[in-house]
Coordinates of C-alpha atoms and ligand atoms in Angstrom, one line a residue:
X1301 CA 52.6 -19.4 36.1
X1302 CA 50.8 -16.3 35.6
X1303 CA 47.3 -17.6 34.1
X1304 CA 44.5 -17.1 36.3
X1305 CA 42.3 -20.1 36.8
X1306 CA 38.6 -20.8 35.9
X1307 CA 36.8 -23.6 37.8
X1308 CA 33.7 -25.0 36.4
X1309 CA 31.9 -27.4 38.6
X1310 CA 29.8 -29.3 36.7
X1311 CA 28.3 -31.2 39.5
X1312 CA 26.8 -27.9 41.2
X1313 CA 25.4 -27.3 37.7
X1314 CA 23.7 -30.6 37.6
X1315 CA 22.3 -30.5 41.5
X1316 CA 21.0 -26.7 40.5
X1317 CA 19.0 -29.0 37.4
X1318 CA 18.2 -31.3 39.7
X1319 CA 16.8 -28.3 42.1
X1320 CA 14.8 -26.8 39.3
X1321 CA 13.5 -29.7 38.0
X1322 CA 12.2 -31.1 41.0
X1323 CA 10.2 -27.8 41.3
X1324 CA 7.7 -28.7 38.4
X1325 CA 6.0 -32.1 37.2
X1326 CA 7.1 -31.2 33.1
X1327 CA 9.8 -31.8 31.9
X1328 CA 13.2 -29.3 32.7
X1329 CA 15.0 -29.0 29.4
X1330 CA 18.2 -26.7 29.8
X1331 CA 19.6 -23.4 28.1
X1332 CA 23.3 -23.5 26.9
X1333 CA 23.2 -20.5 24.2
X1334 CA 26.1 -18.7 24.5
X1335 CA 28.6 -21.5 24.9
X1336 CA 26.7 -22.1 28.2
X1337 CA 26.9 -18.8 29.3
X1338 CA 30.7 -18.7 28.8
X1339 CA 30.9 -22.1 30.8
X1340 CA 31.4 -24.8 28.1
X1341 CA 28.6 -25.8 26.4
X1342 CA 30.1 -28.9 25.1
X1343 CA 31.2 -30.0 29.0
X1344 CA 28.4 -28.8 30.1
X1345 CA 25.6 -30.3 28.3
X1346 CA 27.2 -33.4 28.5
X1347 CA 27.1 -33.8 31.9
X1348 CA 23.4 -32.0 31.6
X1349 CA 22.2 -34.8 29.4
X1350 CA 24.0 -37.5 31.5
X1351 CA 21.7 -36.0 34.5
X1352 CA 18.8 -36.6 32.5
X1353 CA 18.0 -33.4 30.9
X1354 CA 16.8 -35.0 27.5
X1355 CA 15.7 -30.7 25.4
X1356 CA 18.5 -28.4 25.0
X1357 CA 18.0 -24.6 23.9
X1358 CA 21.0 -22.5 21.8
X1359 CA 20.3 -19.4 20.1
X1360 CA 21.3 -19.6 16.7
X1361 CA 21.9 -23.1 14.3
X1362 CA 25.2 -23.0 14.8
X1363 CA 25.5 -23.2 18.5
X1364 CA 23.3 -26.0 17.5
X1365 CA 25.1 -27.3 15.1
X1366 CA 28.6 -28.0 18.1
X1367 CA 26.6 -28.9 20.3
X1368 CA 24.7 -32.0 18.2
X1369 CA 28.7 -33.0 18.1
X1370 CA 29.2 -32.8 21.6
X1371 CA 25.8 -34.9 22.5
X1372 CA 25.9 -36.6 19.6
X1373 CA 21.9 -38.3 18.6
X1374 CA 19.6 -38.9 21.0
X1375 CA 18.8 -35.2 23.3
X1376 CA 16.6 -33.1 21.2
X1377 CA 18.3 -29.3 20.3
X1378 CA 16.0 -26.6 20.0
X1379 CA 17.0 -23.0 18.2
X1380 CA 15.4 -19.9 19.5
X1381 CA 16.3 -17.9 16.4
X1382 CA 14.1 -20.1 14.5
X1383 CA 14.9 -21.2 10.7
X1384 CA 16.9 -18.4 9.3
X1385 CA 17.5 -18.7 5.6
X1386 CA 20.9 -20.9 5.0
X1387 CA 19.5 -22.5 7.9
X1388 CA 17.9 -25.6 6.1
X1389 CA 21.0 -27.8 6.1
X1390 CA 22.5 -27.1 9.3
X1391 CA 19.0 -27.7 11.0
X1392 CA 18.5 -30.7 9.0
X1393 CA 21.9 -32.2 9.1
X1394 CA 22.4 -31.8 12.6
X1395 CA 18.9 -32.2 13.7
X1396 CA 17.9 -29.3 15.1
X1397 CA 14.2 -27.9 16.0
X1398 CA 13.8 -24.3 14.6
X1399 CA 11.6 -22.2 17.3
X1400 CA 9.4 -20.6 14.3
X1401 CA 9.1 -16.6 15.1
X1402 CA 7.3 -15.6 12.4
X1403 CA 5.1 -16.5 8.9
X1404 CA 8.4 -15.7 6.9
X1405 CA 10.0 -18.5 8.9
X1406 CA 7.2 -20.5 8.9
X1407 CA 7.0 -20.3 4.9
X1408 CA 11.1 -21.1 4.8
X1409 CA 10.5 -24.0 6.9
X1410 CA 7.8 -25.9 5.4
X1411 CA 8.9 -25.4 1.9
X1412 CA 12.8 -26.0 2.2
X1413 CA 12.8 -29.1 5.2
X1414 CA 9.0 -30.5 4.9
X1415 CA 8.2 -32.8 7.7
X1416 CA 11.1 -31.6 9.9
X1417 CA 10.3 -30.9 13.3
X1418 CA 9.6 -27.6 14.3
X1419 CA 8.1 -25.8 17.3
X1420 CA 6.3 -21.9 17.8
X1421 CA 7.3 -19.1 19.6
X1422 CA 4.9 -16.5 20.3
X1423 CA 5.6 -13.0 21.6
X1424 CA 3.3 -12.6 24.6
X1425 CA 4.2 -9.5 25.1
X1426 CA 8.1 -9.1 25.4
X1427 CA 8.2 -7.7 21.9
X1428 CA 11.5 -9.8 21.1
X1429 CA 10.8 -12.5 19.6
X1430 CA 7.9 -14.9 18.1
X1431 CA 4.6 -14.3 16.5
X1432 CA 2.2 -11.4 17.8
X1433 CA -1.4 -12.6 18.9
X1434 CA -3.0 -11.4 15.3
X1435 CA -0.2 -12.6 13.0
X1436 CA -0.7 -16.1 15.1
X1437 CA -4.4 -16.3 15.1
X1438 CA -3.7 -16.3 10.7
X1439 CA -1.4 -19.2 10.9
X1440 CA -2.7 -21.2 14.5
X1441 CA -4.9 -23.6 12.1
X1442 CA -2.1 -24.5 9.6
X1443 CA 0.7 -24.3 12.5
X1444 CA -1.0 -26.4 14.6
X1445 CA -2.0 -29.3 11.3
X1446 CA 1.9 -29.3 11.4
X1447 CA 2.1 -31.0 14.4
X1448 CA 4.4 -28.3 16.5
X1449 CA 7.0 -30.3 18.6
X1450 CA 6.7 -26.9 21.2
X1451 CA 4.5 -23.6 21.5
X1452 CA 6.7 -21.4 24.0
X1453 CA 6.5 -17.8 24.4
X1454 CA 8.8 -15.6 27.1
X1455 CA 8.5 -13.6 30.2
X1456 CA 9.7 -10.2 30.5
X1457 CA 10.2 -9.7 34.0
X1458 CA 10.3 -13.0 35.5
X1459 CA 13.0 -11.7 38.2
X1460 CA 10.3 -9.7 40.1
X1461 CA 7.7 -11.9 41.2
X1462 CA 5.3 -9.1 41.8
X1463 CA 5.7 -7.1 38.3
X1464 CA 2.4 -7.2 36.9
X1465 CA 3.9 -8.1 33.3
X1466 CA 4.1 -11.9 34.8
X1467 CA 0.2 -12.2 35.1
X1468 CA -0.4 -10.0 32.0
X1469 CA 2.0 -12.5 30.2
X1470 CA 0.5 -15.2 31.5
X1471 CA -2.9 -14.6 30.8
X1472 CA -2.1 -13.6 27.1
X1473 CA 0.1 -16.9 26.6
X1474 CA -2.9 -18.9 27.9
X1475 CA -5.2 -16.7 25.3
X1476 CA -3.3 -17.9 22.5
X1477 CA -2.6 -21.3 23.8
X1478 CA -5.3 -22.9 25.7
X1479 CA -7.0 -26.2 24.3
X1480 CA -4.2 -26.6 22.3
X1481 CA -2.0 -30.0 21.9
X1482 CA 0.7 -29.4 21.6
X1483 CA 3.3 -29.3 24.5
X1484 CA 3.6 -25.5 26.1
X1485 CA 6.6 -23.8 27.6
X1486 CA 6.7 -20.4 28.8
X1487 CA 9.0 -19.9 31.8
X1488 CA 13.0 -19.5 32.2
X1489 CA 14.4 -19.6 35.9
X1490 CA 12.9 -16.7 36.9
X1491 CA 9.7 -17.8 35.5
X1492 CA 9.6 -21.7 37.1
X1493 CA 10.6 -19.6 40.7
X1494 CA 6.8 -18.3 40.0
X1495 CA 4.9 -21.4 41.1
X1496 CA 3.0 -23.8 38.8
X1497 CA 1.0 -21.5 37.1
X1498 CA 3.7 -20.4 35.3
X1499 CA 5.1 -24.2 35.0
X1500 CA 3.1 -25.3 31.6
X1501 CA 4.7 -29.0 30.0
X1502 CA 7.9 -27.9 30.2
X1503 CA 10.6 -24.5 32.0
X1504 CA 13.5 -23.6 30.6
X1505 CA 16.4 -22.4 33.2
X1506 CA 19.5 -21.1 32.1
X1507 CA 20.8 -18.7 34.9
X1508 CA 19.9 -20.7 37.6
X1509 CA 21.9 -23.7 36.2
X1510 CA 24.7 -21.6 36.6
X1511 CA 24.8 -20.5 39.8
X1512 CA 23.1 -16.8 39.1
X1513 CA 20.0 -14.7 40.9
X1514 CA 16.8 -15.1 40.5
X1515 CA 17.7 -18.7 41.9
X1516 CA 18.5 -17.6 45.4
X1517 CA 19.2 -20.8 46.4
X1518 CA 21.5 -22.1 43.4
X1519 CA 25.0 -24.0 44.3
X1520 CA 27.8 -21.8 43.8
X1521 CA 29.1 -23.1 40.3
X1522 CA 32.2 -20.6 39.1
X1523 CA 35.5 -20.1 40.9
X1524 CA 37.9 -17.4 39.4
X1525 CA 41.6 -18.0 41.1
X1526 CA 44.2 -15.3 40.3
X1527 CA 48.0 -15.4 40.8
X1528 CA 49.9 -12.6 42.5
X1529 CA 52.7 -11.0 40.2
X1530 CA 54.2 -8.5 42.4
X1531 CA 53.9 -7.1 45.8
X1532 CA 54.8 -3.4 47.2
X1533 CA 54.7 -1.1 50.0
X1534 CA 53.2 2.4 48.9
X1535 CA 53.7 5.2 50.6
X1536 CA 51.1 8.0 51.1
X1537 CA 50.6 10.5 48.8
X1538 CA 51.7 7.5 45.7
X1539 CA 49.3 6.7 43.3
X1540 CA 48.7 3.1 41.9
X1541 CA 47.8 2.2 37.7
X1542 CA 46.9 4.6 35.0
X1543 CA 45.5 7.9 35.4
X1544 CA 46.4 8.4 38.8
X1545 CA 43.0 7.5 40.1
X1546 CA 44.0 5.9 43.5
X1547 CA 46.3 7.7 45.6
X1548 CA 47.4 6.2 49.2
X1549 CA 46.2 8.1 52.3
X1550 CA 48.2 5.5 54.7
X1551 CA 51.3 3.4 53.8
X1552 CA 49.7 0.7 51.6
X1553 CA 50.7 -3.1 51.1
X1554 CA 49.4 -3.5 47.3
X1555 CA 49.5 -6.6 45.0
X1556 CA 49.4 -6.5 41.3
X1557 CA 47.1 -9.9 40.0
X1558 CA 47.9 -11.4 37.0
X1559 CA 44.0 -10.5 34.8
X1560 CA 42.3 -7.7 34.0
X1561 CA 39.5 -6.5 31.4
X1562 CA 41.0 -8.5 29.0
X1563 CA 39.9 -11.4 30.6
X1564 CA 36.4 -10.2 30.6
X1565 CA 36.6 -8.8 34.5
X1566 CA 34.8 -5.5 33.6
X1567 CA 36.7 -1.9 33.6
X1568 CA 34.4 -0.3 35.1
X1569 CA 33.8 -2.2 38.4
X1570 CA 36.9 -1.2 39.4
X1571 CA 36.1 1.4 41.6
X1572 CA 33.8 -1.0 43.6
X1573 CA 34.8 -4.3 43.5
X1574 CA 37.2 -6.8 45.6
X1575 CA 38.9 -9.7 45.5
X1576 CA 39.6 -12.1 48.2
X1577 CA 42.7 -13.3 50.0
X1578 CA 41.6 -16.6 51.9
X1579 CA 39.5 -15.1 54.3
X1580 CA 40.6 -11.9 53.9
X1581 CA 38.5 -9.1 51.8
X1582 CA 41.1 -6.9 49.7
X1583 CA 39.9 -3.7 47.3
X1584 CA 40.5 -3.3 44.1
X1585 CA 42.4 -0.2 43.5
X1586 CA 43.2 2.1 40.4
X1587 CA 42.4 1.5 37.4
X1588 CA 41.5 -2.3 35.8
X1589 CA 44.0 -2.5 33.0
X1590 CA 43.9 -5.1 30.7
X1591 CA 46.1 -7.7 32.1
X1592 CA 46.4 -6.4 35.6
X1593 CA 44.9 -5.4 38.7
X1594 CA 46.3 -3.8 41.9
X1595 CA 44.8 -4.6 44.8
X1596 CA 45.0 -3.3 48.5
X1597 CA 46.1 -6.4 50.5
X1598 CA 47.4 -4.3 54.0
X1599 CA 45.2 -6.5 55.9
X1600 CA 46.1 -9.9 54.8
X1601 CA 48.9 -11.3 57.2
X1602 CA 51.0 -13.3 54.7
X1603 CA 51.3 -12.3 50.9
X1604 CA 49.0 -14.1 49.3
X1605 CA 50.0 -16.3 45.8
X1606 CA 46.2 -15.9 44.7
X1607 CA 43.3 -14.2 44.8
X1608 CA 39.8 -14.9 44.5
X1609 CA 37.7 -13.1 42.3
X1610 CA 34.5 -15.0 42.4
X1611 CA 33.9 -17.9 44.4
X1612 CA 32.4 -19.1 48.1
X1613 CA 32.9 -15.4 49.0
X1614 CA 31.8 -14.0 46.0
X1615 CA 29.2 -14.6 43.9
X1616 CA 28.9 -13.8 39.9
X1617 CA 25.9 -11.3 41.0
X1618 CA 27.9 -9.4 44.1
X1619 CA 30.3 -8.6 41.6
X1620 CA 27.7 -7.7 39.2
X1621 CA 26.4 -5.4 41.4
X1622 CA 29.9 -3.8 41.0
X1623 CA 29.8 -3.4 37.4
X1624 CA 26.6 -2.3 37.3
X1625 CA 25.6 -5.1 35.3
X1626 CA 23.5 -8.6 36.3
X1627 CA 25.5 -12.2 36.7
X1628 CA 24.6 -13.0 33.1
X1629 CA 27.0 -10.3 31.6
X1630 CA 29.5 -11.4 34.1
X1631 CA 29.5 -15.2 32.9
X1632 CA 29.0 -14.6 28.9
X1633 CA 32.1 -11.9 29.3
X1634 CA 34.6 -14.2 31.1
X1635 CA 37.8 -14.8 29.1
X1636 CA 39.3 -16.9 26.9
X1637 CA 42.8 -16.7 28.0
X1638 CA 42.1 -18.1 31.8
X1639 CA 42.7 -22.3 32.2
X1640 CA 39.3 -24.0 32.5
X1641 CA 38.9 -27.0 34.9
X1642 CA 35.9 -28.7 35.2
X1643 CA 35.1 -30.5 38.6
X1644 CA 32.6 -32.5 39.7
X1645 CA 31.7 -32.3 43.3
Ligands
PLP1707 C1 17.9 -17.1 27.7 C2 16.6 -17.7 27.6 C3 16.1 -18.6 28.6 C4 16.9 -18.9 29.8 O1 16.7 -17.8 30.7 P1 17.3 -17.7 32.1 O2 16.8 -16.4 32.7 O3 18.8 -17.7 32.0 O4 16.9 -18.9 32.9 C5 14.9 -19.2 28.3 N1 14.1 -18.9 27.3 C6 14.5 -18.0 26.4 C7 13.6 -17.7 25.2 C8 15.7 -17.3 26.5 O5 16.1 -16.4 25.6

């Protein structure tokens, strides 16, 4: 078989909960937008709820709306993207708490589900999402009469403890939320690394579920195990994949692997990155093509079967650093075409 193989373990996601969560005396909802960050949202928040997470995030109603399947009643889902119109029956059917971002939204909500549940996002100073400090001062009274489930605003720069945005942030969130009371939330991973100040009612990890930086600390959660093809010598002055781009200096041993940027392992870290034979460190040469890699194995002593791409040697941010890119991309992007297995150590 030539299909490359994606393990999830869904027990290192839970202990990395478990981790964060212990960290702060709210409650530690978890962030599963993006299909979990390419990881399985459905698989994934179910053994997330089963931990004891009892608030999931998604971005938009319909991630919402899979996921209310997967969990079926009980864990509350919250939408970032707030109530968009042709929202009202997804969030309503499926039970769903819009994160309002605006009067618009606020409007749409109250007249088309009244009584539904609803929190507030305010924009702190990220300029992304959620009501500015003026446009919230208007609506605080009537927002607040409402009952918010949530008031949660976002931090911009969360991964560099000493960038003065965090303070700034926090000092404007508190300015728009103090005496308030209704639950706060303000902090993601990076955020709840920061130390209680930043802690509020509630934090809101994503990344660090998964095994990515700023949780230094964070179980290992993704292995990426690719088959060998074809193996051959090379002899100096050859060149390996398209373009040309990697000629041999010495007689080379090179293995073609059965994935490429097709499967989400991005083009242009090709020039940096490596994959690993056992113990055994191996380039990448040439040029990623879409189902295939070559890579240098000359100093592995058997030929391997498989490779590994990311796993105990390699983590989703070393080969991040490759692509130029942060271990987010490198999650969201993995394929579709790899076979998923979910573990639980
Ligand atoms: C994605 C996201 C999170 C989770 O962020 P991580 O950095 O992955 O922990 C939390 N809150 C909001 C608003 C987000 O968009």
């Amino acid at each position: 078989m030539a299909q490359s193989v994606l393990t999830i373990d869904l027990g290192a996601i839970c202990a990395n909960w478990r981790a964060l969560a212990a960290m702060n005396d709210g409650e530690t909802a978890a962030v599963v937008k993006a299909n979990a960050y390419g990881l399985g949202a459905d698989r994934v928040g179910k053994a997330l709820a089963e931990t004891g997470a009892r608030t999931f995030f998604v971005a938009i109603a319909e991630e919402g709306v899979s996921l209310r399947k997967a969990l079926g009643a009980g864990p509350t889902i919250c939408v970032f993207g707030g109530h968009m119109d042709g929202d009202a029956a997804l969030l309503r059917d499926a039970n769903l708490v819009p994160m309002i971002n605006s009067i618009d939204q606020m409007l749409r909500h109250v007249e088309a589900l009244p009584g539904h549940p609803f929190g507030i996002q305010l924009d702190s100073g990220m300029n992304r999402l959620g009501m500015e400090p003026a446009e919230w001062s208007a609506l605080r009274d009537i927002a607040l009469s409402q009952n918010p489930v949530l008031v949660m605003s976002h931090l911009a720069c969360a991964d560099e403890p000493g960038h003065g945005m965090n303070e700034y942030q926090l000092h404007t969130f508190r300015q728009m939320t103090d005496g308030i009371d209704a639950p706060r939330s303000l902090s993601a991973t990076g955020g709840t690394l920061l130390g209680p100040d930043y802690h509020f009612d509630m934090t809101r990890p994503g990344i660090g579920l998964y095994g990515g930086l700023p949780y230094v600390e964070a179980r290992p959660v993704v292995t990426l195990s690719i088959p060998v093809i074809q193996v051959r010598d090379v002899n100096p002055g050859e060149s390996v994949g398209y373009a040309n781009s990697w000629v041999a200096r010495v007689p080379s041993k090179i293995a073609t692997i059965a994935a490429g940027y097709a499967d989400g392992i991005i083009r242009a870290m090709g020039p940096k990155a490596n994959v690993w034979a056992g113990e055994t460190r191996c380039k990448i040469v040439g040029r990623i093509s879409m189902d295939l890699i070559g890579v240098d194995i000359g100093a592995v002593k058997n030929v391997p079967e498989r490779v590994e791409l990311l796993g105990q040697h390699q983590s989703v941010d070393t080969l991040a650093d490759a692509a130029g890119t942060i271990g987010y991309e490198i999650l969201t992007s993995l394929g579709t075409r790899y076979a998923r297995k979910y573990t639980t150590t």
